[in-house]
Amino acid sequence: MQTFIFLSCLLLAAQGYNILANPDAGDFTVFPLVNLGTGAFPTCMAFSPDGRIFIGQKNGMIKVVDANGNLQAGNWIDLSDRVNNAGDKGLTAIVLHPDFPKTPYLYATYPIWQSDSHDLNRVTQGVVGRYTENNGASSPSTELLIVGRVNGTGFPSCHNSHVTGDLVFGTDGTLFASAGEGSHWDAVDDGTDFPFDPYDWQCAPFFGAINDIGSFRAQHLTNIGGKVIRIDPLTGNGIGSTNFPNLVSNPFFDSQNPSSAASVTWSYGHRNPWKLRLRADSPAPGTLYIAEVGAKDYEEINVVKASDRGSNYGWPCQTANRRQQPWFTNTATPTEYYVPRYPTNQNTIDMCAALQPNLTNTKIPILYYSRSQYVYGEQIGIIGNCASGLSFYNGSSYPSAYRMKSDGSRSLFISDFGNQWIKVIRVDGNDQFIPSLGVQDFLDNVGTILTMTPSPVDGDLYYITEEGEINRIRYTAGYVGAPIVVASSNVTTLNMNNRAANFQFSSDGTFDPASLPITFSWTFGDNSSSTLPNPSHTYTSSGVFTVTLTVTNSAGYFATQSFKVATNNDAPTAKIAGAQWFQFDSGQSVTLTATFNDDITPANQLQWQWEYRLVHNNHYHPGVLTIPSVNLGTGSSSSTGGQVLSSLISVYERNTLEIYATAYDASGVSTRTKVIGVPNLPNNANYGNTAPVANFTTEQKGSSVYFDGGVSFDFDIDYLYYSWIWGDGTNGTGMVNHHTYSNSGTYVVSLTVVDPWQATSTYTHSVDYVAPAGVTSSGAASSSSPSSTNGGATGDVASSSTQATQTNANPTSSVAGGQTTQVDNDPQATQSATPTSSFVKENSGSAALLVGIVPLVAVLLM
Ligand SMILES: *[C@@H]1O[C@H](CO)[C@@H](O)[C@H](O)[C@H]1NC(C)=O
Ligand SMILES: *[C@@H]1O[C@H](CO)[C@@H](O)[C@H](O)[C@H]1NC(C)=O
Ligand SMILES: *[C@@H]1O[C@H](CO)[C@@H](O)[C@H](O)[C@H]1NC(C)=O
Ligand SMILES: *[C@@H]1O[C@H](CO)[C@@H](O)[C@H](O)[C@H]1NC(C)=O
Ligand SMILES: *[C@@H]1O[C@H](CO)[C@@H](O)[C@H](O)[C@H]1NC(C)=O
Ligand SMILES: *[C@@H]1O[C@H](CO)[C@@H](O)[C@H](O)[C@H]1NC(C)=O
Ligand SMILES: *[C@@H]1O[C@H](CO)[C@@H](O)[C@H](O)[C@H]1NC(C)=O
Ligand SMILES: [Ca+2]
């Protein structure tokens, strides 16, 4: 215990850093590369030396963006039949062999299905598989499991979250893999079976009773949970003097059993080591930096040098610089997260105290931060929630302050999922944080960032959000190039036999990185066009039309984006019976019934899917409840989604449930609707919820105004839903927006934020908008030219059939028409597609509660 106090003092001193504003703020611009669409759920990427970018999705599909920035059709490989994609689980990392494509191997890590049941709590194990490329693609038949070939030897997963982590090659060609300890994140887990978890009992039979110890798996070398392992990428064996005499040996290597958990272990005592980055210029096999997601108190950035191999990083007995209180008896301070479910058992178990001798040399992070400014009275400074990415910068286009220096110092970029920021620190040649340089803000409001990777091709940082975006961060001071174009419509399909085929198009989100004036040119696919930023258009014939927006700046650079709309099909309707908001008791079974209808697809061919999201703090945990079903009979279709609440919710947690029913018609067009469940908590229905406070900042950038609602505040760090009224008759959603007005003038803008407990706050503020000179089509003149874009449709579509011809029949994707194209005449710009349009729409009932499409969010981290 004295050791802890000593370390605590040391680290307190080390954490006394400054938060510095970014001197280059505004000179970095996020360029969309591709958008896979909400629901595709990319989690990881890998760059090939041939210019391809491999993108892994949570569901096990791996896609390729070619060297020209175009998303290739289909999958490089589809592992969805074996990837356990329930809840937070899924494919979390891919890595290419260092000699790829000459040595044509890709490695992937994911929890595997152990049976047909898709219940997210089912006990399973994480694996590492190797896949071979042949003619530009691969197939599951090439799979060779190098971790988890035998039941019980993979990464243990005895609950529903933090299983697999990351993969990275060492400089000596060995492979590192990280994994969480696979225990309950929602309580102190010492291995005791939880009554609300119907599968907890399977942990002992599958992994052995010795490993049915919850979080304590991280402390024991009898399993590979909560570890970083280092293996031979051909066999999965640990690295030792008998099999690799010329390499640094693993610390607990056992030549009698080279594949044992001890033989493969490199470091231990990790909770959820989500991302690994290798510092290439370090002694072999390389210094690892780890973004480690903490429980409730701290996020950690850990370093494992070669000389640190075999070190204990402390979990679950230590977090950041201190004891993890609830795991020690008698000192537990119950909190909303860690009220033990078994108070009686807690009095008899003191495993951290028993482990004390093994905790004397635990490693502490080089940097840690928390969800709140003060933790245990200590001021942390930066606030975040789920450390999600790490990157060194090794390019030459960012300013010199970010580059590698000959003194050995490096910029380390750190991303946070919940608070959606990227910050940067400097580490010295000895891998120590340089406190005098502080923690510098880099980018805010980057979205729900899941990982960040530097491109070996252009040096820039790329990142993935769970909304499906792959973005590139470029330094754009002195930028000469194309604008960033974002085009969308309020609906992407409707049936003109039922009503006017009137679509509202929007260029919201479009802007020019150099703030040059821009002009808009829309073509609607029926020979009519518009130069308004946000035109509406009525089609007069039935069919599928390609809508294209071209945005040109005053320097003559342009970019375009296309997507498809259809006038021959309405999206189905979906409605969940009953109130939009209900309360339930923990463990209570609630039956929900949804009704679906469609204009064209018969009821017995409609498909549907139930999903839930467990919402707390500022993030979600996703889950799919049932597999899409067919054959509902005739007439209006209904589907029952019951049983769901019983195993998910503990009354001790300040959670809400969002439950979604999505209907898909035969063309793949979908509609999603939602209800919200709030647990009946003891004494206080809102469990002490504090209402948020809405606020936003504005800044005109060229022809658009940048609105940032991220300055809104919620005491409870709840996830907030943002709805905007722009004051020009249009509305928006999302935390950050670029909005373009048609005319100069003063607009009264209001932002309403809603937390999951339905507490709302509205902030209203006037914005003076000055249309830039040279933007003739979007200037004041446009108001006097009445919508001239209607009625231009004649000719070719008249001959097209009235059949539904939507090209996107994939019910898991909501992106219209598959691929879109983005033409770009800037030779340096490689962005190719930003399909923001979606067939998904909320039914009007639920939209009244929470405006807009809520992004499909997940945390694979917590
Ligand atoms: C692994 O365990 C699962 C059940 O959890 C079982 O279905 C499967 O057959 C086992 N595989 C082997 C090789 O024993
Ligand atoms: C930086 O990139 C160069 C190639 O551009 C590579 O040779 C070098 O190893 C990299 N250094 C580090 C430390 O990553
Ligand atoms: C401490 O670690 C050693 C291995 O280094 C292990 O044999 C022992 O069981 C551990 N102690 C406890 C209390 O787990
Ligand atoms: C889309 O916008 C058009 C034009 O403003 C409007 O007539 C139509 O009702 C809107 N459709 C929906 C579903 O909001
Ligand atoms: C709104 O945010 C701005 C920028 O952070 C801040 O200066 C201002 O005080 C905030 N207003 C309120 C009412 O919190
Ligand atoms: C914008 O939102 C306001 C307030 O919810 C609503 O009254 C108005 O109808 C909305 N306008 C549009 C175009 O959706
Ligand atoms: C568009 O114009 C071209 C050339 O005038 C004509 O051939 C074509 O049929 C028209 N298409 C539509 C949809 O009006
Ligand atoms: Ca339809």
mmCIF file with all atom_site columns, C-alpha atoms in Angstrom, residues 631-699:
data_model
loop_
_atom_site.group_PDB
_atom_site.id
_atom_site.type_symbol
_atom_site.label_atom_id
_atom_site.label_alt_id
_atom_site.label_comp_id
_atom_site.label_asym_id
_atom_site.label_entity_id
_atom_site.label_seq_id
_atom_site.pdbx_PDB_ins_code
_atom_site.Cartn_x
_atom_site.Cartn_y
_atom_site.Cartn_z
_atom_site.occupancy
_atom_site.B_iso_or_equiv
_atom_site.pdbx_formal_charge
_atom_site.auth_seq_id
_atom_site.auth_comp_id
_atom_site.auth_asym_id
_atom_site.auth_atom_id
_atom_site.pdbx_PDB_model_num
ATOM 1  C CA . ASN A 1 631 ? -43.232 -14.309 -43.835 1.00 0.00 ? 631 ASN A CA 1
ATOM 2  C CA . LEU A 1 632 ? -45.397 -12.210 -41.647 1.00 0.00 ? 632 LEU A CA 1
ATOM 3  C CA . GLY A 1 633 ? -48.645 -13.046 -43.313 1.00 0.00 ? 633 GLY A CA 1
ATOM 4  C CA . THR A 1 634 ? -50.698 -10.489 -45.148 1.00 0.00 ? 634 THR A CA 1
ATOM 5  C CA . GLY A 1 635 ? -51.957 -7.049  -44.331 1.00 0.00 ? 635 GLY A CA 1
ATOM 6  C CA . SER A 1 636 ? -50.097 -4.980  -41.852 1.00 0.00 ? 636 SER A CA 1
ATOM 7  C CA . SER A 1 637 ? -47.161 -6.814  -40.402 1.00 0.00 ? 637 SER A CA 1
ATOM 8  C CA . SER A 1 638 ? -46.283 -6.941  -36.795 1.00 0.00 ? 638 SER A CA 1
ATOM 9  C CA . SER A 1 639 ? -43.304 -8.210  -34.956 1.00 0.00 ? 639 SER A CA 1
ATOM 10 C CA . THR A 1 640 ? -42.773 -8.784  -31.298 1.00 0.00 ? 640 THR A CA 1
ATOM 11 C CA . GLY A 1 641 ? -39.551 -7.856  -29.625 1.00 0.00 ? 641 GLY A CA 1
ATOM 12 C CA . GLY A 1 642 ? -39.867 -8.869  -26.006 1.00 0.00 ? 642 GLY A CA 1
ATOM 13 C CA . GLN A 1 643 ? -37.510 -10.420 -23.458 1.00 0.00 ? 643 GLN A CA 1
ATOM 14 C CA . VAL A 1 644 ? -34.913 -7.816  -24.147 1.00 0.00 ? 644 VAL A CA 1
ATOM 15 C CA . LEU A 1 645 ? -34.802 -5.833  -21.010 1.00 0.00 ? 645 LEU A CA 1
ATOM 16 C CA . SER A 1 646 ? -34.424 -8.651  -18.591 1.00 0.00 ? 646 SER A CA 1
ATOM 17 C CA . SER A 1 647 ? -30.758 -9.416  -18.916 1.00 0.00 ? 647 SER A CA 1
ATOM 18 C CA . LEU A 1 648 ? -29.495 -6.037  -19.844 1.00 0.00 ? 648 LEU A CA 1
ATOM 19 C CA . ILE A 1 649 ? -30.232 -3.529  -17.226 1.00 0.00 ? 649 ILE A CA 1
ATOM 20 C CA . SER A 1 650 ? -29.177 -3.238  -13.683 1.00 0.00 ? 650 SER A CA 1
ATOM 21 C CA . VAL A 1 651 ? -31.077 -0.688  -11.667 1.00 0.00 ? 651 VAL A CA 1
ATOM 22 C CA . TYR A 1 652 ? -27.819 0.478   -10.210 1.00 0.00 ? 652 TYR A CA 1
ATOM 23 C CA . GLU A 1 653 ? -26.784 2.067   -13.447 1.00 0.00 ? 653 GLU A CA 1
ATOM 24 C CA . ARG A 1 654 ? -27.864 5.334   -14.857 1.00 0.00 ? 654 ARG A CA 1
ATOM 25 C CA . ASN A 1 655 ? -28.689 3.859   -18.233 1.00 0.00 ? 655 ASN A CA 1
ATOM 26 C CA . THR A 1 656 ? -31.428 4.246   -20.737 1.00 0.00 ? 656 THR A CA 1
ATOM 27 C CA . LEU A 1 657 ? -32.395 1.831   -23.443 1.00 0.00 ? 657 LEU A CA 1
ATOM 28 C CA . GLU A 1 658 ? -33.226 2.947   -26.935 1.00 0.00 ? 658 GLU A CA 1
ATOM 29 C CA . ILE A 1 659 ? -35.062 0.253   -28.819 1.00 0.00 ? 659 ILE A CA 1
ATOM 30 C CA . TYR A 1 660 ? -35.305 0.419   -32.588 1.00 0.00 ? 660 TYR A CA 1
ATOM 31 C CA . ALA A 1 661 ? -37.438 -1.468  -35.058 1.00 0.00 ? 661 ALA A CA 1
ATOM 32 C CA . THR A 1 662 ? -36.351 -1.207  -38.682 1.00 0.00 ? 662 THR A CA 1
ATOM 33 C CA . ALA A 1 663 ? -38.412 -2.368  -41.643 1.00 0.00 ? 663 ALA A CA 1
ATOM 34 C CA . TYR A 1 664 ? -36.891 -3.100  -45.050 1.00 0.00 ? 664 TYR A CA 1
ATOM 35 C CA . ASP A 1 665 ? -38.909 -3.332  -48.247 1.00 0.00 ? 665 ASP A CA 1
ATOM 36 C CA . ALA A 1 666 ? -37.951 -5.543  -51.163 1.00 0.00 ? 666 ALA A CA 1
ATOM 37 C CA . SER A 1 667 ? -35.726 -2.796  -52.576 1.00 0.00 ? 667 SER A CA 1
ATOM 38 C CA . GLY A 1 668 ? -33.782 -2.530  -49.355 1.00 0.00 ? 668 GLY A CA 1
ATOM 39 C CA . VAL A 1 669 ? -35.340 0.819   -48.493 1.00 0.00 ? 669 VAL A CA 1
ATOM 40 C CA . SER A 1 670 ? -35.698 1.022   -44.758 1.00 0.00 ? 670 SER A CA 1
ATOM 41 C CA . THR A 1 671 ? -37.421 2.972   -42.039 1.00 0.00 ? 671 THR A CA 1
ATOM 42 C CA . ARG A 1 672 ? -36.391 2.910   -38.430 1.00 0.00 ? 672 ARG A CA 1
ATOM 43 C CA . THR A 1 673 ? -38.453 3.876   -35.429 1.00 0.00 ? 673 THR A CA 1
ATOM 44 C CA . LYS A 1 674 ? -37.612 3.992   -31.798 1.00 0.00 ? 674 LYS A CA 1
ATOM 45 C CA . VAL A 1 675 ? -38.892 3.935   -28.252 1.00 0.00 ? 675 VAL A CA 1
ATOM 46 C CA . ILE A 1 676 ? -36.968 4.769   -25.112 1.00 0.00 ? 676 ILE A CA 1
ATOM 47 C CA . GLY A 1 677 ? -36.964 2.759   -21.931 1.00 0.00 ? 677 GLY A CA 1
ATOM 48 C CA . VAL A 1 678 ? -35.813 4.219   -18.661 1.00 0.00 ? 678 VAL A CA 1
ATOM 49 C CA . PRO A 1 679 ? -35.296 1.970   -15.654 1.00 0.00 ? 679 PRO A CA 1
ATOM 50 C CA . ASN A 1 680 ? -37.323 2.608   -12.529 1.00 0.00 ? 680 ASN A CA 1
ATOM 51 C CA . LEU A 1 681 ? -34.573 3.587   -10.176 1.00 0.00 ? 681 LEU A CA 1
ATOM 52 C CA . PRO A 1 682 ? -34.971 3.544   -6.422  1.00 0.00 ? 682 PRO A CA 1
ATOM 53 C CA . ASN A 1 683 ? -36.337 6.767   -4.959  1.00 0.00 ? 683 ASN A CA 1
ATOM 54 C CA . ASN A 1 684 ? -35.669 8.919   -7.953  1.00 0.00 ? 684 ASN A CA 1
ATOM 55 C CA . ALA A 1 685 ? -36.932 8.221   -11.426 1.00 0.00 ? 685 ALA A CA 1
ATOM 56 C CA . ASN A 1 686 ? -34.202 10.300  -12.981 1.00 0.00 ? 686 ASN A CA 1
ATOM 57 C CA . TYR A 1 687 ? -31.520 9.165   -10.618 1.00 0.00 ? 687 TYR A CA 1
ATOM 58 C CA . GLY A 1 688 ? -30.334 12.656  -10.027 1.00 0.00 ? 688 GLY A CA 1
ATOM 59 C CA . ASN A 1 689 ? -30.295 13.765  -13.633 1.00 0.00 ? 689 ASN A CA 1
ATOM 60 C CA . THR A 1 690 ? -29.260 17.342  -14.252 1.00 0.00 ? 690 THR A CA 1
ATOM 61 C CA . ALA A 1 691 ? -30.598 19.093  -17.318 1.00 0.00 ? 691 ALA A CA 1
ATOM 62 C CA . PRO A 1 692 ? -28.104 20.081  -20.014 1.00 0.00 ? 692 PRO A CA 1
ATOM 63 C CA . VAL A 1 693 ? -27.340 23.685  -20.903 1.00 0.00 ? 693 VAL A CA 1
ATOM 64 C CA . ALA A 1 694 ? -27.473 24.469  -24.627 1.00 0.00 ? 694 ALA A CA 1
ATOM 65 C CA . ASN A 1 695 ? -24.869 26.750  -26.150 1.00 0.00 ? 695 ASN A CA 1
ATOM 66 C CA . PHE A 1 696 ? -23.136 27.168  -29.480 1.00 0.00 ? 696 PHE A CA 1
ATOM 67 C CA . THR A 1 697 ? -20.488 29.224  -31.212 1.00 0.00 ? 697 THR A CA 1
ATOM 68 C CA . THR A 1 698 ? -20.626 30.484  -34.778 1.00 0.00 ? 698 THR A CA 1
ATOM 69 C CA . GLU A 1 699 ? -18.091 31.531  -37.349 1.00 0.00 ? 699 GLU A CA 1
#
